[in-house]
Amino acid sequence: MNANHHESSGPTRTQQITLRGPAELADALPFMLGFHPTDSVVLAALHGEHGRFGGRVRLGIPRSPREWASTADHLAECLVEGGARSGSRPDGIVVFLCQDPAAGETGRSVMERLRPFAQRLRTACGALDIPVYEALCISDGLYFSYCCPDARCCPPDGTPLALSGTSVMAAAAAYAGVQVRGSLRDMEGRFKPSGGPREEEQRAALDATSASIVPRILEDAEGRERQDVRETTVRLAREVLRRFANPQNPQSQKTAPAGPTAPIAPAGRAVPAGAGRAVVWTAEGDAADDALVGTDEAAALIIGLQDRVTRDRAAEWMEGWEGKAALRLWRVLARRCVTPYQEHAAAPLTLAGWAAWSTGDEPTARVALGLALDADPEYVFAQLLHQACNEGLDPESLRSCLRNERDGRAASEQDTAASSRRVRMRTARPQGTRQTLRDPGRRTGGGERRPTAGVRPGGPATGKPGKGAPRHGGQRGSRSGR
């Protein structure tokens, strides 16, 4: 389930937008979610006297009507409990049912088919003492109201949706830099194998790599082989990651100018400030990204990331250019998880969700984490991230933990390297070396000791066995000489 209890807050300068009637509610839905929710049921919470938008939950519409009652109860409880945890129980709810017509259907027939589900959602919310102010069905470019009995504003045959980009909400979102990333189906498709002749080649590579790597991870009692696989996977991932940051490589993004950053709030809800330039992804761009990763490389990374420690190391690429490049890399690896390796996609999908959330792309994060749980419902990392993202927690707390892990490991590696250098230096100095260094300052026959050039007699080393050697830069006894 994609349950979003996040209420974003922008800077203090905000502008309120009031949504009036079903038409403006239907038009605002993609801007609330960040995408057009295909085949989805969405519940949005309203707070206060003026109906300020709050949390929302989204789930795919169950195919079997037998699941509608339990789904309705679960969605209503999820939304209300989420609001209670954040300290604000909803005062009302708006329901959206979004589904395209099947072959031979019309928008109105979809609306009628889903009417019992809409009614069950209304009664589930009512059982929790939360009224449903509006229930809309959006299908085939039309919207229908299950609540409004006035045929003048909500005719039985539906009302066309506003043209894209022409509504007040669309203008406000463009001004704030808020981006709608297309349909949910399109967003999910970017994380799934696209088919084609290369799938068989990728499957063969995964078979061969799995047969080679998995025994080294699972059957290594001493852990040396497992550690070697981890280091090899991280080195390869880092090497591939740099390809996505190299400006000479084909890029899979175009930029479009956005208006001045000013947070706009639909019906009192604060909209996060935009980033000045919106990123527009294309199918050609995804194909260019795919070309940056070889078949064998993808197989080695997919299998290697099944190890939890390796995956956590990869999660450290979460900020700046690394975070943006990592999202593209994990998306490529998710697309390479062909049959029968769909479950292996849970790792790259979770990493994609984390990279997206950490870099501020919450809609993509929720889609990726939802797909990760579809691939493996028991994947704990995806469960935790999904819950944290949906409850509006700040990703900085997890970023801080990962930074500490990375810094601690780097310090440990430096200490190990320094210790290894000291051991090598000591091994390179046999016991007789000290006598050899003293010889130039001695007379044969045991006579008077002659000071070596450049060494003062009477210094602290004078007269101490083994301390008369000349001290050069980086001398023995300093950190660099040990």
Short mmCIF file of C-alpha atoms in Angstrom, two decimals:
data_model
loop_
_atom_site.label_atom_id
_atom_site.label_comp_id
_atom_site.label_asym_id
_atom_site.label_seq_id
_atom_site.Cartn_x
_atom_site.Cartn_y
_atom_site.Cartn_z
CA MET A 1 0.00 0.00 0.00
CA ASN A 2 1.11 3.50 -0.68
CA ALA A 3 0.01 5.33 2.42
CA ASN A 4 1.21 8.90 2.51
CA HIS A 5 0.75 10.70 5.82
CA HIS A 6 3.19 13.42 4.86
CA GLU A 7 2.23 17.04 5.22
CA SER A 8 5.03 19.05 3.69
CA SER A 9 5.72 22.51 4.96
CA GLY A 10 7.41 25.13 2.88
CA PRO A 11 8.83 28.51 3.82
CA THR A 12 6.66 30.97 5.64
CA ARG A 13 5.56 32.75 2.47
CA THR A 14 2.61 30.71 1.19
CA GLN A 15 -0.39 31.35 -0.99
CA GLN A 16 -3.71 29.63 -0.42
CA ILE A 17 -5.72 28.10 -3.25
CA THR A 18 -9.32 27.15 -2.66
CA LEU A 19 -10.71 24.24 -4.65
CA ARG A 20 -14.39 24.60 -5.39
CA GLY A 21 -16.44 21.63 -6.48
CA PRO A 22 -15.76 18.20 -8.00
CA ALA A 23 -14.10 19.55 -11.15
CA GLU A 24 -11.29 21.29 -9.28
CA LEU A 25 -10.90 18.34 -6.92
CA ALA A 26 -10.45 15.98 -9.85
CA ASP A 27 -7.96 18.33 -11.47
CA ALA A 28 -5.92 18.67 -8.24
CA LEU A 29 -5.41 14.95 -7.68
CA PRO A 30 -2.28 14.49 -9.86
CA PHE A 31 -0.65 17.49 -8.19
CA MET A 32 -1.33 16.07 -4.74
CA LEU A 33 0.29 12.74 -5.64
CA GLY A 34 2.91 13.87 -8.15
CA PHE A 35 1.54 11.57 -10.87
CA HIS A 36 -1.72 10.52 -12.49
CA PRO A 37 -3.00 7.56 -10.43
CA THR A 38 -4.05 4.92 -12.92
CA ASP A 39 -6.08 1.96 -11.60
CA SER A 40 -6.02 3.36 -8.07
CA VAL A 41 -8.22 4.17 -5.12
CA VAL A 42 -7.09 7.29 -3.26
CA LEU A 43 -8.38 8.63 0.05
CA ALA A 44 -7.39 12.19 0.98
CA ALA A 45 -7.88 13.59 4.48
CA LEU A 46 -9.37 17.03 5.09
CA HIS A 47 -8.73 19.05 8.23
CA GLY A 48 -10.34 22.05 9.83
CA GLU A 49 -13.25 24.26 8.94
CA HIS A 50 -11.90 25.04 5.46
CA GLY A 51 -11.01 21.48 4.51
CA ARG A 52 -7.21 21.73 4.42
CA PHE A 53 -5.68 18.74 2.63
CA GLY A 54 -3.69 16.42 4.85
CA GLY A 55 -2.61 12.82 4.55
CA ARG A 56 -3.64 10.45 1.81
CA VAL A 57 -3.52 6.76 1.04
CA ARG A 58 -3.37 5.05 -2.34
CA LEU A 59 -3.83 1.44 -3.36
CA GLY A 60 -4.46 -0.40 -6.59
CA ILE A 61 -8.14 -1.22 -7.05
CA PRO A 62 -8.63 -4.92 -6.19
CA ARG A 63 -9.69 -6.95 -9.19
CA SER A 64 -12.09 -9.11 -7.23
CA PRO A 65 -15.17 -7.40 -5.74
CA ARG A 66 -14.91 -9.88 -2.87
CA GLU A 67 -11.87 -7.91 -1.67
CA TRP A 68 -13.56 -4.53 -1.73
CA ALA A 69 -15.04 -4.64 1.77
CA SER A 70 -11.78 -5.57 3.52
CA THR A 71 -9.82 -3.11 1.37
CA ALA A 72 -12.21 -0.28 2.22
CA ASP A 73 -11.94 -0.99 5.96
CA HIS A 74 -8.16 -1.19 5.77
CA LEU A 75 -7.76 2.05 3.80
CA ALA A 76 -10.04 4.00 6.12
CA GLU A 77 -8.24 2.73 9.22
CA CYS A 78 -4.86 3.45 7.68
CA LEU A 79 -5.74 7.06 6.88
CA VAL A 80 -7.37 7.78 10.24
CA GLU A 81 -4.67 6.08 12.31
CA GLY A 82 -1.97 7.88 10.36
CA GLY A 83 -3.60 11.21 11.08
CA ALA A 84 -3.91 10.33 14.75
CA ARG A 85 -0.19 9.48 14.94
CA SER A 86 0.67 12.88 13.50
CA GLY A 87 -1.66 14.52 16.02
CA SER A 88 -4.43 15.53 13.64
CA ARG A 89 -7.40 13.22 13.15
CA PRO A 90 -9.17 13.95 9.81
CA ASP A 91 -12.41 15.93 9.88
CA GLY A 92 -13.47 14.63 6.48
CA ILE A 93 -12.34 12.50 3.55
CA VAL A 94 -12.45 12.74 -0.23
CA VAL A 95 -12.50 9.48 -2.21
CA PHE A 96 -11.12 9.06 -5.73
CA LEU A 97 -11.55 5.93 -7.89
CA CYS A 98 -9.36 6.09 -11.00
CA GLN A 99 -9.54 3.38 -13.65
CA ASP A 100 -9.39 3.34 -17.44
CA PRO A 101 -12.14 1.48 -19.32
CA ALA A 102 -11.44 -2.09 -20.40
CA ALA A 103 -12.19 -3.27 -23.92
CA GLY A 104 -15.86 -2.60 -24.67
CA GLU A 105 -16.36 -0.38 -21.61
CA THR A 106 -17.12 3.32 -21.34
CA GLY A 107 -16.29 5.74 -18.58
CA ARG A 108 -19.84 5.53 -17.29
CA SER A 109 -19.83 1.74 -17.20
CA VAL A 110 -16.60 1.86 -15.16
CA MET A 111 -18.28 4.27 -12.77
CA GLU A 112 -21.30 2.00 -12.35
CA ARG A 113 -19.14 -1.10 -11.92
CA LEU A 114 -17.17 0.60 -9.13
CA ARG A 115 -20.22 2.12 -7.42
CA PRO A 116 -20.47 -0.65 -4.76
CA PHE A 117 -16.80 -0.12 -3.93
CA ALA A 118 -17.36 3.62 -3.54
CA GLN A 119 -20.33 2.96 -1.27
CA ARG A 120 -18.30 0.53 0.83
CA LEU A 121 -15.56 3.14 1.23
CA ARG A 122 -18.12 5.69 2.41
CA THR A 123 -19.56 3.35 5.01
CA ALA A 124 -16.07 2.32 6.20
CA CYS A 125 -15.17 5.97 6.80
CA GLY A 126 -18.55 6.62 8.41
CA ALA A 127 -17.99 3.73 10.82
CA LEU A 128 -14.95 5.67 12.09
CA ASP A 129 -17.08 8.84 12.47
CA ILE A 130 -15.37 10.52 9.51
CA PRO A 131 -17.74 11.82 6.80
CA VAL A 132 -16.94 11.47 3.09
CA TYR A 133 -17.49 14.90 1.58
CA GLU A 134 -17.05 13.75 -2.02
CA ALA A 135 -16.46 10.48 -3.90
CA LEU A 136 -15.35 10.80 -7.51
CA CYS A 137 -14.74 8.29 -10.28
CA ILE A 138 -12.22 9.39 -12.92
CA SER A 139 -12.25 7.37 -16.14
CA ASP A 140 -11.81 7.93 -19.87
CA GLY A 141 -11.10 11.65 -19.46
CA LEU A 142 -14.31 12.17 -17.47
CA TYR A 143 -15.18 12.54 -13.82
CA PHE A 144 -18.37 11.32 -12.11
CA SER A 145 -19.63 12.14 -8.64
CA TYR A 146 -21.13 9.47 -6.39
CA CYS A 147 -22.31 12.13 -3.92
CA CYS A 148 -23.70 15.05 -5.92
CA PRO A 149 -27.32 14.48 -7.02
CA ASP A 150 -27.47 17.65 -9.14
CA ALA A 151 -27.33 16.67 -12.81
CA ARG A 152 -26.60 20.29 -13.76
CA CYS A 153 -23.08 20.17 -12.29
CA CYS A 154 -22.54 16.39 -12.25
CA PRO A 155 -24.42 14.84 -15.20
CA PRO A 156 -24.84 11.03 -15.25
CA ASP A 157 -22.71 10.72 -18.39
CA GLY A 158 -19.78 12.46 -16.73
CA THR A 159 -18.00 15.77 -17.13
CA PRO A 160 -14.78 16.20 -19.14
CA LEU A 161 -11.68 16.92 -17.14
CA ALA A 162 -10.03 20.29 -17.64
CA LEU A 163 -7.41 20.44 -20.38
CA SER A 164 -3.94 19.77 -19.04
CA GLY A 165 -2.25 22.93 -17.79
CA THR A 166 -5.30 25.19 -18.04
CA SER A 167 -6.65 25.08 -14.47
CA VAL A 168 -5.83 27.37 -11.58
CA MET A 169 -4.21 24.46 -9.78
CA ALA A 170 -2.00 23.67 -12.77
CA ALA A 171 -0.87 27.28 -13.02
CA ALA A 172 -0.10 27.44 -9.31
CA ALA A 173 1.83 24.18 -9.45
CA ALA A 174 3.87 25.37 -12.44
CA TYR A 175 4.65 28.59 -10.61
CA ALA A 176 5.85 26.61 -7.59
CA GLY A 177 7.90 24.19 -9.70
CA VAL A 178 5.75 21.20 -8.74
CA GLN A 179 6.09 18.48 -11.37
CA VAL A 180 3.60 15.80 -12.40
CA ARG A 181 5.65 12.85 -13.65
CA GLY A 182 3.06 11.27 -15.92
CA SER A 183 0.88 8.33 -15.05
CA LEU A 184 1.50 5.79 -12.34
CA ARG A 185 1.62 3.12 -15.04
CA ASP A 186 4.41 5.01 -16.81
CA MET A 187 6.37 5.49 -13.58
CA GLU A 188 6.12 1.81 -12.70
CA GLY A 189 7.06 0.82 -16.25
CA ARG A 190 10.42 2.54 -15.87
CA PHE A 191 11.34 0.03 -13.16
CA LYS A 192 10.20 -3.10 -15.01
CA PRO A 193 11.81 -5.20 -17.76
CA SER A 194 10.73 -3.93 -21.14
CA GLY A 195 11.08 -7.23 -22.98
CA GLY A 196 12.90 -7.66 -26.22
CA PRO A 197 15.69 -9.85 -27.58
CA ARG A 198 18.22 -8.86 -24.89
CA GLU A 199 16.18 -10.44 -22.11
CA GLU A 200 17.45 -13.92 -22.95
CA GLU A 201 21.04 -12.66 -22.89
CA GLN A 202 20.48 -11.04 -19.49
CA ARG A 203 18.84 -14.21 -18.16
CA ALA A 204 21.83 -16.30 -19.23
CA ALA A 205 24.20 -13.83 -17.55
CA LEU A 206 22.19 -13.95 -14.33
CA ASP A 207 22.20 -17.76 -14.39
CA ALA A 208 25.97 -17.90 -14.82
CA THR A 209 26.71 -15.19 -12.26
CA SER A 210 24.35 -16.68 -9.71
CA ALA A 211 26.02 -20.08 -10.03
CA SER A 212 29.39 -18.42 -9.47
CA ILE A 213 28.66 -15.90 -6.71
CA VAL A 214 25.90 -17.40 -4.56
CA PRO A 215 27.99 -20.34 -3.26
CA ARG A 216 30.75 -17.89 -2.31
CA ILE A 217 28.25 -15.86 -0.27
CA LEU A 218 26.37 -18.72 1.39
CA GLU A 219 28.89 -21.53 1.76
CA ASP A 220 31.92 -19.63 3.01
CA ALA A 221 32.36 -20.64 6.66
CA GLU A 222 35.30 -18.29 7.32
CA GLY A 223 33.75 -15.33 5.51
CA ARG A 224 36.76 -14.51 3.34
CA GLU A 225 35.03 -15.32 0.05
CA ARG A 226 31.93 -13.41 1.14
CA GLN A 227 34.00 -10.34 1.98
CA ASP A 228 35.77 -10.58 -1.35
CA VAL A 229 32.43 -10.65 -3.18
CA ARG A 230 31.29 -7.61 -1.21
CA GLU A 231 34.38 -5.58 -2.04
CA THR A 232 34.27 -6.62 -5.70
CA THR A 233 30.59 -5.67 -5.99
CA VAL A 234 31.09 -2.26 -4.36
CA ARG A 235 34.09 -1.48 -6.58
CA LEU A 236 32.15 -2.42 -9.70
CA ALA A 237 29.09 -0.41 -8.61
CA ARG A 238 31.27 2.63 -7.92
CA GLU A 239 32.91 2.32 -11.33
CA VAL A 240 29.56 2.05 -13.10
CA LEU A 241 28.12 4.89 -11.01
CA ARG A 242 30.74 7.30 -12.36
CA ARG A 243 29.51 6.66 -15.90
CA PHE A 244 26.17 8.20 -14.98
CA ALA A 245 27.88 11.33 -13.69
CA ASN A 246 30.22 11.79 -16.65
CA PRO A 247 28.89 14.70 -18.72
CA GLN A 248 30.37 13.17 -21.85
CA ASN A 249 28.07 10.18 -21.59
CA PRO A 250 24.58 10.30 -23.14
CA GLN A 251 22.24 11.83 -20.61
CA SER A 252 18.73 10.66 -20.03
CA GLN A 253 17.32 13.94 -18.86
CA LYS A 254 16.23 17.22 -20.31
CA THR A 255 15.63 20.33 -18.30
CA ALA A 256 12.77 22.72 -18.60
CA PRO A 257 12.67 26.10 -16.88
CA ALA A 258 10.28 26.47 -14.01
CA GLY A 259 8.81 29.65 -12.64
CA PRO A 260 9.96 31.46 -9.50
CA THR A 261 9.94 29.29 -6.43
CA ALA A 262 6.91 30.21 -4.38
CA PRO A 263 5.12 27.61 -2.27
CA ILE A 264 1.48 27.35 -3.27
CA ALA A 265 -1.06 25.55 -1.11
CA PRO A 266 -4.20 23.87 -2.49
CA ALA A 267 -6.95 24.41 0.03
CA GLY A 268 -4.43 25.33 2.69
CA ARG A 269 -1.98 22.53 2.04
CA ALA A 270 1.62 23.66 1.70
CA VAL A 271 3.27 22.60 -1.55
CA PRO A 272 7.04 21.99 -1.41
CA ALA A 273 9.13 24.52 -3.25
CA GLY A 274 10.30 23.47 -6.69
CA ALA A 275 13.88 23.13 -7.72
CA GLY A 276 14.05 25.88 -10.32
CA ARG A 277 14.46 23.48 -13.25
CA ALA A 278 12.22 20.48 -13.74
CA VAL A 279 13.71 17.20 -14.93
CA VAL A 280 11.86 15.56 -17.80
CA TRP A 281 12.72 11.93 -18.40
CA THR A 282 12.22 10.21 -21.73
CA ALA A 283 12.18 6.65 -23.00
CA GLU A 284 15.23 7.52 -25.10
CA GLY A 285 16.99 8.64 -21.94
CA ASP A 286 16.26 5.36 -20.18
CA ALA A 287 17.60 3.50 -23.22
CA ALA A 288 20.78 5.59 -23.02
CA ASP A 289 21.13 4.66 -19.35
CA ASP A 290 20.69 0.99 -20.20
CA ALA A 291 23.55 1.26 -22.68
CA LEU A 292 25.89 2.35 -19.89
CA VAL A 293 25.68 -1.00 -18.06
CA GLY A 294 26.84 -4.22 -19.65
CA THR A 295 24.91 -7.48 -19.35
CA ASP A 296 27.55 -9.21 -17.21
CA GLU A 297 28.03 -6.09 -15.09
CA ALA A 298 24.29 -5.89 -14.40
CA ALA A 299 24.20 -9.56 -13.44
CA ALA A 300 27.15 -9.21 -11.05
CA LEU A 301 25.59 -6.16 -9.39
CA ILE A 302 22.11 -7.68 -9.07
CA ILE A 303 23.42 -10.87 -7.47
CA GLY A 304 25.94 -9.02 -5.31
CA LEU A 305 23.30 -6.66 -3.95
CA GLN A 306 21.35 -9.59 -2.52
CA ASP A 307 23.85 -9.46 0.34
CA ARG A 308 22.56 -7.11 3.03
CA VAL A 309 25.95 -5.60 3.91
CA THR A 310 26.70 -4.84 0.26
CA ARG A 311 23.27 -3.26 -0.19
CA ASP A 312 23.80 -1.05 2.86
CA ARG A 313 27.15 0.08 1.49
CA ALA A 314 25.45 1.01 -1.78
CA ALA A 315 22.80 2.99 0.14
CA GLU A 316 25.53 5.46 1.11
CA TRP A 317 25.27 6.98 -2.40
CA MET A 318 22.37 9.17 -1.42
CA GLU A 319 23.28 12.84 -1.87
CA GLY A 320 24.37 15.26 -4.57
CA TRP A 321 25.53 13.82 -7.87
CA GLU A 322 25.91 10.38 -6.28
CA GLY A 323 22.26 10.25 -5.24
CA LYS A 324 20.99 11.28 -8.67
CA ALA A 325 23.35 8.93 -10.50
CA ALA A 326 22.51 6.09 -8.11
CA LEU A 327 18.77 6.44 -8.79
CA ARG A 328 19.43 5.98 -12.49
CA LEU A 329 21.72 3.00 -11.90
CA TRP A 330 19.26 1.23 -9.57
CA ARG A 331 16.47 1.83 -12.09
CA VAL A 332 18.58 0.16 -14.79
CA LEU A 333 19.28 -2.84 -12.53
CA ALA A 334 15.58 -3.18 -11.66
CA ARG A 335 14.79 -3.35 -15.39
CA ARG A 336 17.38 -6.11 -15.78
CA CYS A 337 15.68 -8.40 -13.23
CA VAL A 338 14.04 -10.55 -15.89
CA THR A 339 12.07 -13.75 -15.33
CA PRO A 340 12.67 -15.72 -13.10
CA TYR A 341 14.71 -13.13 -11.18
CA GLN A 342 11.85 -10.75 -10.39
CA GLU A 343 12.31 -11.21 -6.63
CA HIS A 344 15.92 -10.05 -6.95
CA ALA A 345 14.56 -6.63 -7.97
CA ALA A 346 13.65 -5.91 -4.35
CA ALA A 347 17.22 -4.75 -3.61
CA PRO A 348 17.70 -2.28 -6.50
CA LEU A 349 14.09 -1.08 -6.17
CA THR A 350 14.59 -0.37 -2.47
CA LEU A 351 17.85 1.45 -3.19
CA ALA A 352 16.06 3.45 -5.90
CA GLY A 353 13.31 4.36 -3.44
CA TRP A 354 15.88 5.43 -0.86
CA ALA A 355 17.90 7.51 -3.36
CA ALA A 356 14.70 9.19 -4.61
CA TRP A 357 13.44 9.94 -1.10
CA SER A 358 16.83 11.20 0.05
CA THR A 359 17.09 13.58 -2.92
CA GLY A 360 13.54 14.92 -2.48
CA ASP A 361 11.60 12.93 -5.10
CA GLU A 362 8.91 11.44 -2.87
CA PRO A 363 6.48 10.32 -5.62
CA THR A 364 9.20 8.23 -7.28
CA ALA A 365 10.27 6.93 -3.87
CA ARG A 366 6.79 5.67 -3.05
CA VAL A 367 6.41 4.01 -6.44
CA ALA A 368 9.80 2.28 -6.21
CA LEU A 369 9.28 1.12 -2.62
CA GLY A 370 5.79 -0.13 -3.45
CA LEU A 371 7.22 -2.20 -6.30
CA ALA A 372 9.96 -3.50 -4.01
CA LEU A 373 7.31 -4.82 -1.63
CA ASP A 374 5.44 -6.32 -4.58
CA ALA A 375 8.63 -8.18 -5.52
CA ASP A 376 9.27 -9.32 -1.93
CA PRO A 377 6.62 -8.43 0.69
CA GLU A 378 8.99 -9.51 3.48
CA TYR A 379 11.88 -7.25 2.45
CA VAL A 380 12.49 -5.45 5.75
CA PHE A 381 14.52 -2.51 4.41
CA ALA A 382 11.74 -1.67 1.95
CA GLN A 383 9.11 -2.00 4.68
CA LEU A 384 10.93 0.41 6.97
CA LEU A 385 11.65 2.97 4.26
CA HIS A 386 8.08 2.78 2.92
CA GLN A 387 6.63 3.43 6.35
CA ALA A 388 9.08 6.23 7.13
CA CYS A 389 8.51 7.97 3.80
CA ASN A 390 4.75 7.68 4.06
CA GLU A 391 4.70 9.01 7.61
CA GLY A 392 6.60 12.12 6.58
CA LEU A 393 9.77 11.43 8.55
CA ASP A 394 12.90 13.37 7.68
CA PRO A 395 15.38 11.24 5.69
CA GLU A 396 18.23 13.17 7.28
CA SER A 397 18.20 10.89 10.33
CA LEU A 398 18.97 7.87 8.14
CA ARG A 399 21.45 9.86 6.06
CA SER A 400 23.29 10.73 9.27
CA CYS A 401 23.48 7.07 10.29
CA LEU A 402 24.84 6.07 6.89
CA ARG A 403 27.41 8.87 6.97
CA ASN A 404 28.61 7.70 10.39
CA GLU A 405 28.88 4.13 9.08
CA ARG A 406 30.88 5.31 6.08
CA ASP A 407 33.19 7.54 8.14
CA GLY A 408 33.77 4.85 10.75
CA ARG A 409 34.63 2.31 8.08
CA ALA A 410 37.01 4.75 6.38
CA ALA A 411 38.77 5.46 9.68
CA SER A 412 39.09 1.75 10.38
CA GLU A 413 40.52 1.14 6.92
CA GLN A 414 43.07 3.93 7.42
CA ASP A 415 44.14 2.50 10.77
CA THR A 416 44.49 -0.95 9.24
CA ALA A 417 46.56 0.44 6.37
CA ALA A 418 48.81 2.39 8.75
CA SER A 419 49.31 -0.70 10.93
CA SER A 420 50.18 -2.74 7.85
CA ARG A 421 52.76 -0.13 6.82
CA ARG A 422 54.35 -0.21 10.28
CA VAL A 423 54.61 -3.98 10.14
CA ARG A 424 56.23 -3.83 6.71
CA MET A 425 58.72 -1.19 7.86
CA ARG A 426 59.73 -3.27 10.87
CA THR A 427 60.04 -6.37 8.77
CA ALA A 428 62.31 -4.49 6.36
CA ARG A 429 64.75 -3.64 9.21
CA PRO A 430 66.60 -6.79 10.31
CA GLN A 431 68.23 -6.85 13.74
CA GLY A 432 71.70 -6.26 12.30
CA THR A 433 70.72 -2.94 10.78
CA ARG A 434 71.31 -1.05 14.01
CA GLN A 435 74.92 -2.29 14.21
CA THR A 436 75.47 -1.35 10.57
CA LEU A 437 74.25 2.19 11.23
CA ARG A 438 76.54 2.53 14.23
CA ASP A 439 79.62 1.28 12.38
CA PRO A 440 80.38 4.53 10.51
CA GLY A 441 80.78 6.29 13.85
CA ARG A 442 83.17 3.74 15.37
CA ARG A 443 86.87 3.02 15.11
CA THR A 444 87.76 -0.57 14.61
CA GLY A 445 89.52 -1.89 17.57
CA GLY A 446 87.24 -0.30 20.16
CA GLY A 447 88.85 3.22 20.21
CA GLU A 448 87.20 6.56 20.70
CA ARG A 449 83.75 7.07 19.19
CA ARG A 450 83.86 9.56 16.31
CA PRO A 451 80.70 11.62 15.69
CA THR A 452 79.03 10.92 12.44
CA ALA A 453 78.67 13.87 10.10
CA GLY A 454 75.50 15.80 10.75
CA VAL A 455 74.94 14.33 14.25
CA ARG A 456 75.82 16.33 17.36
CA PRO A 457 77.74 14.50 20.04
CA GLY A 458 76.28 14.84 23.45
CA GLY A 459 72.69 14.71 22.21
CA PRO A 460 70.08 12.61 23.93
CA ALA A 461 71.10 9.58 21.93
CA THR A 462 74.76 9.76 22.92
CA GLY A 463 75.96 6.80 24.92
CA LYS A 464 72.69 4.83 24.56
CA PRO A 465 72.96 1.47 22.83
CA GLY A 466 71.33 1.53 19.47
CA LYS A 467 70.49 5.26 19.63
CA GLY A 468 73.42 6.70 17.78
CA ALA A 469 71.97 6.38 14.30
CA PRO A 470 71.49 9.57 12.27
CA ARG A 471 67.86 10.73 12.05
CA HIS A 472 66.64 11.71 8.59
CA GLY A 473 63.26 13.08 7.54
CA GLY A 474 60.56 10.54 8.43
CA GLN A 475 62.95 9.01 10.96
CA ARG A 476 62.22 5.94 12.96
CA GLY A 477 60.05 6.86 15.91
CA SER A 478 57.73 9.14 13.94
CA ARG A 479 54.29 8.07 12.57
CA SER A 480 55.55 8.06 8.99
CA GLY A 481 58.52 5.89 9.82
CA ARG A 482 56.67 3.19 11.72
#
